[in-house]
XYZ file of C-alpha atoms in Angstrom:
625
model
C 96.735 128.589 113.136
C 100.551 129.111 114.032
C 100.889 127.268 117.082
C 103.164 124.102 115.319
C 106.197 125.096 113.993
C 107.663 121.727 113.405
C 106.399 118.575 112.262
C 106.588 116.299 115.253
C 104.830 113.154 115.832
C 102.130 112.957 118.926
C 100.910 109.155 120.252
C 98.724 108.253 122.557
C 96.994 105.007 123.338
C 96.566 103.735 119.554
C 96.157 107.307 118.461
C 99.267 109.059 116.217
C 98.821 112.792 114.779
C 101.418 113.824 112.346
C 101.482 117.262 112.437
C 103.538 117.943 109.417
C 101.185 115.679 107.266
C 98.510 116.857 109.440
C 96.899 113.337 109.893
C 95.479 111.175 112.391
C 96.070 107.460 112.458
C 94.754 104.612 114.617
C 96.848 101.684 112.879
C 94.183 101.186 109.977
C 95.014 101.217 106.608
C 93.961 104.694 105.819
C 94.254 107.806 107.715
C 90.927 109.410 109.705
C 88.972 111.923 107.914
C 88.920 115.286 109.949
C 88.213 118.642 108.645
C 90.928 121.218 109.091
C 89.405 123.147 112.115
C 88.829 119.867 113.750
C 92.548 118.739 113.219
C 93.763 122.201 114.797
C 91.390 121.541 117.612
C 92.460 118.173 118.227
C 96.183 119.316 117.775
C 95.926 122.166 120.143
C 94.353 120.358 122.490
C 97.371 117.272 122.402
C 100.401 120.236 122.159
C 99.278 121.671 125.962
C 98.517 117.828 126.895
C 97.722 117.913 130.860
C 96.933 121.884 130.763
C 93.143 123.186 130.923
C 93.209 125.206 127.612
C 90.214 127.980 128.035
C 87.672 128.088 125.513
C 88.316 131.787 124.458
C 92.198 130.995 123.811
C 91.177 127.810 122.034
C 88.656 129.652 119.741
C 91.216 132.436 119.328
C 93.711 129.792 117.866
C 91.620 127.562 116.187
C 89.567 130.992 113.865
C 92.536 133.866 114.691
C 91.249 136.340 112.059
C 87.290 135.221 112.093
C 84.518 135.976 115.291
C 83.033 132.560 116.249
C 80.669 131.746 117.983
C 81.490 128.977 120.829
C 78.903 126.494 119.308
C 81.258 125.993 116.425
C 83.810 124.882 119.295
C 81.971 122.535 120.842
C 80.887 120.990 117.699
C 84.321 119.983 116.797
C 85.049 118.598 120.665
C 81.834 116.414 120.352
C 82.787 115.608 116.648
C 86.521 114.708 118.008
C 85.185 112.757 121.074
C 83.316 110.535 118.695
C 86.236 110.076 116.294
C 88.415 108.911 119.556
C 85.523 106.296 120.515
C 85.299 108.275 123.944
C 81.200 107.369 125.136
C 78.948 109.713 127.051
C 80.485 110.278 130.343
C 83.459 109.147 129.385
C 87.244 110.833 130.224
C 89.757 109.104 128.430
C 90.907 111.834 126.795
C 89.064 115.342 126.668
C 88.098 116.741 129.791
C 85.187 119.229 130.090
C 86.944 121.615 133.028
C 83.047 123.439 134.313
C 83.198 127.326 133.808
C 87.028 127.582 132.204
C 87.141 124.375 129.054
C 88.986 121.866 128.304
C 91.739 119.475 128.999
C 93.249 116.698 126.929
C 94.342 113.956 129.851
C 95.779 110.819 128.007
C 99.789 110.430 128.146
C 101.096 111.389 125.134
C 104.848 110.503 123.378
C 106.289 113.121 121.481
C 108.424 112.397 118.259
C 109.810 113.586 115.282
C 108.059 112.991 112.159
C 110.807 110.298 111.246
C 110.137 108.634 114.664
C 112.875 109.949 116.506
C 111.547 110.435 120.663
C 111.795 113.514 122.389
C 112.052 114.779 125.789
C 110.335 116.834 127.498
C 113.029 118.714 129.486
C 110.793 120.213 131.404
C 109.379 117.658 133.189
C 113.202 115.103 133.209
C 114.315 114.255 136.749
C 117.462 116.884 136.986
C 119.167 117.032 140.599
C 121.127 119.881 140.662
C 124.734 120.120 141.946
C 124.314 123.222 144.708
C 121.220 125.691 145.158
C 121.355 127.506 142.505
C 122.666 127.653 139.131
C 126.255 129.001 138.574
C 126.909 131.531 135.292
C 129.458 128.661 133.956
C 126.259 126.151 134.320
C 123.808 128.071 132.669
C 126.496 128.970 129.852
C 127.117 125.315 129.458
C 123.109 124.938 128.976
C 122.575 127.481 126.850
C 125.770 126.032 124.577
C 123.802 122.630 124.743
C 120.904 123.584 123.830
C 121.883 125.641 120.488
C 124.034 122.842 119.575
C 120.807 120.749 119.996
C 118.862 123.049 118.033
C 121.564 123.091 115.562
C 122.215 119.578 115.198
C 118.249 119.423 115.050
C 117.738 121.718 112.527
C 120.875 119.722 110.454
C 118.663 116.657 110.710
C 115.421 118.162 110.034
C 116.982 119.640 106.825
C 118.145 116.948 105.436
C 115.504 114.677 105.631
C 113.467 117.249 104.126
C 115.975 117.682 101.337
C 115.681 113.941 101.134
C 112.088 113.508 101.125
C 112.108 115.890 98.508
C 115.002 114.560 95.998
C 112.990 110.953 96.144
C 109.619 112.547 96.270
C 110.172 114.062 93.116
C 110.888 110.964 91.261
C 108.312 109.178 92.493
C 104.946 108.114 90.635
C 101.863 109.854 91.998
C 98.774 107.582 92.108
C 95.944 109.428 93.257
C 95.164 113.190 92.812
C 92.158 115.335 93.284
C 90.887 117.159 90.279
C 89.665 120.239 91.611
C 86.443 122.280 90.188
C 88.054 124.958 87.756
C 87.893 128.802 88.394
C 85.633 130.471 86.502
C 87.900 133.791 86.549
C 85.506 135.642 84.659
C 82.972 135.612 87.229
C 80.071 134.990 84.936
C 77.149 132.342 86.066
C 77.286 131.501 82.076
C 80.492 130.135 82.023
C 80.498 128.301 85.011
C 79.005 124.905 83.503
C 82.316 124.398 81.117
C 84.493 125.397 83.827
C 82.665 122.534 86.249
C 82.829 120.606 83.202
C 86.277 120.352 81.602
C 87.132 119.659 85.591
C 84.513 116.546 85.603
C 85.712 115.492 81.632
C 88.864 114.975 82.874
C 88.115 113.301 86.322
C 86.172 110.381 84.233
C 89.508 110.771 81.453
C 91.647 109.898 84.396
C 89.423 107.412 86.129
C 89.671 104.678 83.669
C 93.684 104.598 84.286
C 93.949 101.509 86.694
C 97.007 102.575 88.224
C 95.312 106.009 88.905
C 93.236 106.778 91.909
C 91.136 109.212 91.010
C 88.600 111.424 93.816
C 85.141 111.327 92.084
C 83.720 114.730 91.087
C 80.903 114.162 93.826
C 83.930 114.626 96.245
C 85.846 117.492 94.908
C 82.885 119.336 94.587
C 82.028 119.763 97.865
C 85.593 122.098 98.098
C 84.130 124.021 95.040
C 85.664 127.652 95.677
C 87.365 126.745 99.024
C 91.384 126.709 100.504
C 92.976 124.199 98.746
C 95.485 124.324 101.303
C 93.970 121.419 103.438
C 92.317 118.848 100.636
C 95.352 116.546 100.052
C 94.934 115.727 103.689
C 91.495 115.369 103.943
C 91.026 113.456 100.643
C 94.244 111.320 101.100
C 95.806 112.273 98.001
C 99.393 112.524 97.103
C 98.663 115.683 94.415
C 96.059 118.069 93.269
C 95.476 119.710 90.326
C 93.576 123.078 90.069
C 92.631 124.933 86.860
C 91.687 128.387 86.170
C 89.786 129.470 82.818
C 89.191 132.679 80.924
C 86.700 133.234 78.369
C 87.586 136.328 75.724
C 84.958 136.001 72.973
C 85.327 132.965 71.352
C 89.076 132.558 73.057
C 89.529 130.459 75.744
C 92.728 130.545 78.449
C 93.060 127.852 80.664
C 95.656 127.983 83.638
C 96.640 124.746 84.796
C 98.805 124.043 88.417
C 99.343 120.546 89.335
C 100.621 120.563 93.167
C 101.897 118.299 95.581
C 99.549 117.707 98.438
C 102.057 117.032 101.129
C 104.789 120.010 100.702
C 102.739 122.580 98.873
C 105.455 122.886 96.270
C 104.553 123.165 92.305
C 105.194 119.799 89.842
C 104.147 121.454 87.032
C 101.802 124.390 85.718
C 100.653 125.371 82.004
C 98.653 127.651 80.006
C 96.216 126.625 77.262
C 94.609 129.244 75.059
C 92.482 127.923 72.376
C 89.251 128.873 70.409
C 85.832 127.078 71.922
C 85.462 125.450 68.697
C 88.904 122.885 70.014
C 87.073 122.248 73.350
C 87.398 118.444 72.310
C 90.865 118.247 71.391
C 91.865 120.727 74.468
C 90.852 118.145 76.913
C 92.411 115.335 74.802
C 95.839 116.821 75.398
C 95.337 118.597 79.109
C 95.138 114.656 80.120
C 97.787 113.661 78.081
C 100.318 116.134 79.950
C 98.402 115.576 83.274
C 99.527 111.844 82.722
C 102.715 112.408 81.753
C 103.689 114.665 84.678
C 102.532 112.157 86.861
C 104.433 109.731 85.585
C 102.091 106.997 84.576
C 102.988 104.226 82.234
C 100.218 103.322 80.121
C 99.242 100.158 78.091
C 97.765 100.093 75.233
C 94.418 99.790 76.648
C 94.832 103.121 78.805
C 95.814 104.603 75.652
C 92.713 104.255 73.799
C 90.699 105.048 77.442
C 92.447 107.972 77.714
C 91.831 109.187 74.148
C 88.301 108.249 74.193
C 85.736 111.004 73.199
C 81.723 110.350 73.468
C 81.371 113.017 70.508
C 83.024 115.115 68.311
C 80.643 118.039 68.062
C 81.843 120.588 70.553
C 77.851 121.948 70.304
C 76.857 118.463 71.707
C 79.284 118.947 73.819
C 78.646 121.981 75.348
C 74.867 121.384 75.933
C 75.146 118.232 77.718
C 77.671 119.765 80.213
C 75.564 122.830 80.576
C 72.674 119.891 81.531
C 74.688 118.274 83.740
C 75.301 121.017 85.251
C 71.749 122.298 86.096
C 70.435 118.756 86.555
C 72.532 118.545 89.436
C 71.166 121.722 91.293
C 68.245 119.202 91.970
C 65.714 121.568 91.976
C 62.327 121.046 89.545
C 63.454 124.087 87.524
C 66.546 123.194 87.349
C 66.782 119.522 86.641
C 63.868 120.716 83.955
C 66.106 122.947 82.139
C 68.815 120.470 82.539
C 66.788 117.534 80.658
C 65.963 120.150 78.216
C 69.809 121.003 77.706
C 70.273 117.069 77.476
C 67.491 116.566 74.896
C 68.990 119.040 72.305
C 72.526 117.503 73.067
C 71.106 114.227 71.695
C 69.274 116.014 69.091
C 72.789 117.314 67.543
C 74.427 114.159 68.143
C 72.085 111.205 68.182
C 75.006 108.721 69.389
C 76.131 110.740 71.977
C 75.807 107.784 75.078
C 76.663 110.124 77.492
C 73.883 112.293 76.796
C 71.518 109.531 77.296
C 73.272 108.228 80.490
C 72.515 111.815 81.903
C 68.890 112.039 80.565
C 68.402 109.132 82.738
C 69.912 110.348 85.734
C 68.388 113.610 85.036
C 64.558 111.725 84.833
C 65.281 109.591 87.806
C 66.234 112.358 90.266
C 63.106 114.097 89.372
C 61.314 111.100 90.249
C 62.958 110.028 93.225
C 62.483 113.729 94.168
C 59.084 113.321 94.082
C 58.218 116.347 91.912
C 56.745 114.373 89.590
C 54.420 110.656 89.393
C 56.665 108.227 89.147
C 54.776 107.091 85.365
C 55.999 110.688 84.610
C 59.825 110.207 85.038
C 61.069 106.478 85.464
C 59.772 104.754 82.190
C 61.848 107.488 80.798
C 64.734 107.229 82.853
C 64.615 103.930 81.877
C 64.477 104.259 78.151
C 67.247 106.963 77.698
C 69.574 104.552 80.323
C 68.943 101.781 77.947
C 69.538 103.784 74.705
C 73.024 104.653 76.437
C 73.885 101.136 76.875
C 72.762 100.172 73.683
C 75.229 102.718 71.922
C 77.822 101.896 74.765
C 77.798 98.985 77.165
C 80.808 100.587 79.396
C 78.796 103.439 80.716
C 78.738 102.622 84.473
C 76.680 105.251 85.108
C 74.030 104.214 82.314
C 74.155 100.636 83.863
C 73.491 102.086 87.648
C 70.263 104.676 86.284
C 68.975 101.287 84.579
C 69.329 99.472 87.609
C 67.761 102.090 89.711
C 64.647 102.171 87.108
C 64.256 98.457 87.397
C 64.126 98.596 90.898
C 61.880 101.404 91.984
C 59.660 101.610 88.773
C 59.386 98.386 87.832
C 59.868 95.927 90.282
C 62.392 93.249 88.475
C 64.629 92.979 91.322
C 66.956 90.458 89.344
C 67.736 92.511 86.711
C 67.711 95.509 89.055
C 70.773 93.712 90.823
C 72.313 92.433 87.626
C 72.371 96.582 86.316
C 74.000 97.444 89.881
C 76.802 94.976 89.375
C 77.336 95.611 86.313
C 77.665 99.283 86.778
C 79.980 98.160 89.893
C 82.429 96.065 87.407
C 83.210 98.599 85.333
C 83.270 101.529 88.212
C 84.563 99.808 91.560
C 85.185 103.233 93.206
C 81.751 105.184 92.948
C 80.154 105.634 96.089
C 77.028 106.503 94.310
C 76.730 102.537 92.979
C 77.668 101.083 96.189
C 74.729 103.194 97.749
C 72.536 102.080 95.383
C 73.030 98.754 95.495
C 73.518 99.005 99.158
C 69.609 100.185 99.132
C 68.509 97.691 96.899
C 70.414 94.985 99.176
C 68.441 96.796 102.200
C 65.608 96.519 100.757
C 65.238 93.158 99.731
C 65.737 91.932 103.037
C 69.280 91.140 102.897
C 70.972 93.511 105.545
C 73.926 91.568 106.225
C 75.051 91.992 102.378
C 73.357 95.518 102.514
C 76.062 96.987 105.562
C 79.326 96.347 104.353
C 78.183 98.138 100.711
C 77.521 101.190 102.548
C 80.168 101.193 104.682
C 82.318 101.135 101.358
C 80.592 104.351 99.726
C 80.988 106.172 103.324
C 84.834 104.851 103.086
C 84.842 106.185 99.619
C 83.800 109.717 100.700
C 84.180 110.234 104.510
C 82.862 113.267 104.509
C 79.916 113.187 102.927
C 76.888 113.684 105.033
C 74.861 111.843 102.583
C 76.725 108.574 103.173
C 77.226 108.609 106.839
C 73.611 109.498 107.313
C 72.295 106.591 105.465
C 75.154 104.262 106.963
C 73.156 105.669 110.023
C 70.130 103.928 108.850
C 71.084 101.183 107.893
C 72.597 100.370 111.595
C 68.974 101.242 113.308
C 68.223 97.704 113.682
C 71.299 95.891 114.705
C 73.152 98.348 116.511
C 71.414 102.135 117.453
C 73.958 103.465 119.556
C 76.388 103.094 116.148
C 73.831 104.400 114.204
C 73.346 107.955 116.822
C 76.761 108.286 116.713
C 77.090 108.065 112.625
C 74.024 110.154 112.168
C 75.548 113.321 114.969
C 78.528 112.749 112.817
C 76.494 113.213 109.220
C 74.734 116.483 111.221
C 78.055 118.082 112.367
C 79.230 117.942 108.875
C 76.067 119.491 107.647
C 73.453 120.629 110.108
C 71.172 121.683 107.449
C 70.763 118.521 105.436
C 67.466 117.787 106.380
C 67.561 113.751 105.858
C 70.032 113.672 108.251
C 67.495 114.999 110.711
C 64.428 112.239 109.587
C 66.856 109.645 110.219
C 68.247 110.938 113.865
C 64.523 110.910 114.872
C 63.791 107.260 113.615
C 67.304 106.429 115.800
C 65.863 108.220 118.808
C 62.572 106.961 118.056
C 63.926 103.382 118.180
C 65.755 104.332 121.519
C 62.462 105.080 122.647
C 63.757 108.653 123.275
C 60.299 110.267 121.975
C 61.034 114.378 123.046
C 64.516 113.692 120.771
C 62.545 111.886 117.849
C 59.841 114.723 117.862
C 63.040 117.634 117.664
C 64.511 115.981 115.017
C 61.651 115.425 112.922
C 60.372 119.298 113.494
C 64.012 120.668 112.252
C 64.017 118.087 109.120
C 60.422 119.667 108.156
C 61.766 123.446 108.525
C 64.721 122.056 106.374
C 62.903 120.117 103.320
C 61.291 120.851 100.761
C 59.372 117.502 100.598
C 58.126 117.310 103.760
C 56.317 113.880 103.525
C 59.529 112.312 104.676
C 59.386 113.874 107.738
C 56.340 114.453 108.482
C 55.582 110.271 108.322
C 58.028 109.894 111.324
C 56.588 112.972 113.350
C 53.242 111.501 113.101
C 54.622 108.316 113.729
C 56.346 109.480 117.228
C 53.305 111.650 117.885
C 50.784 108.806 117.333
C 52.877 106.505 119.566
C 53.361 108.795 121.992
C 49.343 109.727 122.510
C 49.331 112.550 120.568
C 46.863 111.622 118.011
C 45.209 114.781 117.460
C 48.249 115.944 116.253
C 49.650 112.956 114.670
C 45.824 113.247 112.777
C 46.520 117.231 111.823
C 49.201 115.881 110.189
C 47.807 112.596 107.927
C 44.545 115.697 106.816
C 47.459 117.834 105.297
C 49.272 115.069 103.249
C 45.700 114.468 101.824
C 44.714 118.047 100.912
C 48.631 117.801 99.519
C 47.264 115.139 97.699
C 45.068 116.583 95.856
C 46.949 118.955 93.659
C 50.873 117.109 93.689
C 51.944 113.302 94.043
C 52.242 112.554 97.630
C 53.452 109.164 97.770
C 50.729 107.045 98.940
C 52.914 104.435 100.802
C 53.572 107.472 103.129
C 49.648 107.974 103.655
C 49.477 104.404 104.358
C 52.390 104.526 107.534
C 50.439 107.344 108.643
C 46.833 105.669 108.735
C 48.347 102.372 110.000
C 50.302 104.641 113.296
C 46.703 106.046 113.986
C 45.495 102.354 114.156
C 43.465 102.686 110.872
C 44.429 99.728 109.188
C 41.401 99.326 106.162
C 42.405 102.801 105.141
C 46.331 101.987 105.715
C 45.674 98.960 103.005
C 43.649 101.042 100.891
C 46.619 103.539 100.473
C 48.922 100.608 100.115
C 46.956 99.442 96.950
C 46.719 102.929 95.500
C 50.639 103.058 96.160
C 50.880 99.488 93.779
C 48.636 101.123 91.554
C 50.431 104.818 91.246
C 53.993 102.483 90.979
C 55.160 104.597 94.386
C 58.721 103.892 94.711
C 58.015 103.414 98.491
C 56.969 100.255 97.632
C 59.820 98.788 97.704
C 59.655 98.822 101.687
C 57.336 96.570 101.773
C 59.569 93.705 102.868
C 61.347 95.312 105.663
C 59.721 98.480 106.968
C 58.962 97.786 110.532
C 56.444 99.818 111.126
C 54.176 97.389 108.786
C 54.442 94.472 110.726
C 51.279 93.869 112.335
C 50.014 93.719 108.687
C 51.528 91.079 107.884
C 49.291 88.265 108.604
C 46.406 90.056 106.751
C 45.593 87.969 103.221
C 45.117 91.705 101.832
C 48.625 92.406 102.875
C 50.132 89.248 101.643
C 48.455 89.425 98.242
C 49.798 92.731 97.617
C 53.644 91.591 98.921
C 53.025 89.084 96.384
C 51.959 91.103 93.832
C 54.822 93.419 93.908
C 56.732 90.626 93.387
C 58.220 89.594 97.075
């Protein structure tokens, strides 16, 4: 989109968009997360301030080479109007003009990037001298105004030249380590190129004056335009990698890249023989370091240097695990554990190895693919092997604690793993959700809300996080949590959870029709449809639909038969239809089978009216509430 040739400031009400940064700021701390086409949108819209923009021109600037369809445009206006706070109804700042599109109405100030105002000439109060202008007048003008472009341009330059003499002596503290190319194209190769990217995200990590994105970030921009991710991650540089395999050769192509001019800090080319894998990434973060400009300590020294093994065969089968674990699929996460297994086999103290068996064994259980005797007690015994041969695995600490608490019920050392695993890695999202959960869980909400709100903070863009920030704001405050769960869905409408947990919002608004669509498009979107089906039956049974609400509990029990269908789902089921022998029945076989579900017990609402039964209150204490 070409429609901003300079970089000029726009405010309005608390609201400032930098266009040559290309963020948007409300006076916070940290910028708003917007994805590019919603920052054009937004910018468009604030450039022809007070001017009804159609909806073909706006799609033809917004996607100028691509044919869109004018869903994708409203999606980022409804995205936007949420971002601005504007409610239903409201017209602070986008109008919706009926049959033409849209207008953006708030008053806004125009400046240059370094805060100088400008004037809109256009609309300034001029009285002229006689009718019309004379040829000496509009000479005079036209003088003015190219020695105002001039003495603009002057000004523009040298800041620039400025920004860029100081910006190149400056220390960079946080950088995105971008997935590396795999230039020869080959599915085979693509685990060590993933790899060597994620080796040297965790290298960099442990550098406390480093901010580091974490892998589960970057890889969401896995093969996209860099162009826009050192706005939208908040970084100050980005490094991207390119690697060649040639028999047992490999060539890796390094650029490291300022994220706010575009311009190149540095660039290098490796080529070395597989069998130097290890030492290759000992010295790639060396130089990435250096050209940063880092001091270390002594300390950062040895984390920097650190290597989990020395056998580049170890090596290469536990990143070739990771990287099929993390497909989450059955086969996949199979043939990952299997990759993991012989890692540990050649290398029997490689920690890491264990740390991802165990996250390996818990997302198949968590999945539910398998019982839950099937994968946690393992989970749990490769986490513990990982800590035994390294206590500073954060990641070994969090798969413990996650093992403790679904699996086995020890809630205190469940929370002593999580903050453990917290200590030593402050900035994962993936350990502030989980000991968000566990927080939820237990009943304590108020210490549950502002640990999710750090993992969404963490990665703003994650659909995963903002959906289950959504969820955890049901209770208290349901408007908040519709508006974080459209949010989740515009960034991904096809991740299905997002969909169970919009109906349980509309469900609690007592918006039924809403509930029921949400909960049909989160069952053509999963493949473990017990989630959603418990909340469709739910709705249906609430709503006097119980034949259908009952079509739906006789399927999870044919299900039943031949997979594990977790039996605390059964349970919500019977208990909607009223059944509440059977819904206790399935409750105990849910204690018996270990059902991670379980641990809902405590808080899940839609349990309530069991609570006074000495059945109910035998089994809450039994569990260990």
């Amino acid at each position: 989109m070409k429609f901003q040739a300079e970089s000029i400031a726009y405010e309005f009400d608390n609201f400032r968009i930098d266009s040559g940064k290309r963020l948007l700021s409300n006076g916070g701390p940290e910028p708003i997360p917007l994805t590019p086409k919603i920052f054009d949108t937004l910018l468009y819209l604030v450039c022809h301030h007070g001017t009804v923009i159609d909806k073909d021109e706006l799609m033809s600037a917004i996607w100028p080479d691509t044919i869109v369809e004018e869903n994708n445009l409203n999606k980022n206006i409804s995205v936007l109007r949420h971002v601005l706070g504007e409610n239903p109804g409201e017209n602070r700042y986008i109008v919706t003009v009926p049959g033409k599109g849209y207008k953006f109405v708030a008053s806004v100030v125009e400046s240059s990037a370094n805060g100088i105002k400008f004037v809109d000439i256009t609309h300034a109060d001029i009285t002229p001298l006689r009718s019309g202008p004379t040829r000496a007048t509009a000479r005079s003008k036209k003088s003015a105004f190219a020695a105002g472009g001039l003495i603009t341009a002057v000004a523009i330059a040298v800041v620039a030249f400025g920004y860029s003499y100081f910006n190149s002596r400056r220390q960079i503290d946080s950088i995105a380590v971008m997935p590396f190319v795999n230039e020869n194209g080959d599915a085979e190769l693509e685990y060590l190129s993933d790899g060597m990217a994620e080796t040297l995200i965790n290298r960099l990590s442990q550098l406390p004056k480093l901010k580091v994105k974490a892998w589960s970030s970057v890889f969401h921009y896995k093969g996209k335009d860099t162009a826009a991710i050192g706005r939208e991650l908040h970084v100050q540089a980005i490094l991207n990698g390119r690697l060649v395999q040639r028999g047992d050769d490999l060539t890796l192509y390094l650029e490291l890249v300022d994220a706010q001019t575009g311009n190149r800090i540095w660039g290098s080319q490796y080529i070395r023989k597989q069998t130097d894998i290890i030492v290759l990434q000992n010295e790639i973060a060396r130089n990435v370091v250096d050209k940063l400009k880092i001091e270390l300590s002594g300390a950062d020294e040895k984390k920097l240097a650190k290597n989990y093994t020395e056998n580049v065969e170890a090596y290469q089968l536990f990143q070739r695990g990771r990287f099929y674990w993390r497909k989450l699929t059955r086969p996949d996460i199979e043939k990952g554990i299997v990759c993991m297994q012989r890692a540990i086999d050649t290398d029997p103290s490689y920690a890491l190895a264990y740390a991802g068996l165990a996250e390996a064994y818990g997302a198949l259980a968590m999945a539910v693919e398998i019982p839950p005797s099937e994968g946690w007690p393992k989970a749990k015994a490769a986490a513990e092997k990982a800590i035994e041969i390294d206590d500073d695995l954060a990641e070994a600490h969090r798969s413990l604690g996650s093992a403790l608490f679904f699996y086995d019920w020890n809630w205190t050392e469940a929370e002593n793993q999580f903050l453990r695993a917290l200590e030593l890695d402050p900035n994962s999202s993936m350990t502030h959700f989980g000991y968000a959960d566990f927080l939820f869980r237990m009943g304590r909400s108020e210490e549950a809300r502002p640990k999710i709100k750090r993992a969404r903070e963490i990665e703003p863009l994650s659909p995963f996080l903002n959906a289950f920030e959504a969820w955890f704001l049901i209770g208290p405050d349901p408007d908040k949590a519709l508006d974080r769960v459209r949010f989740a869905i515009d960034l991904d409408p096809d991740f299905y959870f997002a969909h169970v947990i919009a109906a349980g919002v509309y469900k609690r608004k007592k918006m039924y029709p809403e509930s029921i669509a949400e909960s049909r498009r989160a069952k053509e979107l999963s493949r473990d449809q017990t989630w959603s089906d418990v909340g469709l039956a739910g709705t249906l049974a609430d709503t006097g639909k119980l034949d259908e609400a009952r079509a739906i509990l006789d399927e999870m029990l044919r299900l039943s038969e031949s997979r594990f269908v977790p039996p605390f789902n059964i349970a919500l089921v019977y208990n909607a239809l009223g059944e509440t022998d059977q819904a206790l029945a399935w409750l105990e076989k849910g204690y018996k089978k270990r059902d991670p579900r379980m641990t809902f017990l405590k808080t899940d609402g839609r349990l309530n009216n069991l609570r006074e039964d000495p059945r109910f209150q035998d089994l809450m204490r039994r569990v260990g509430f």
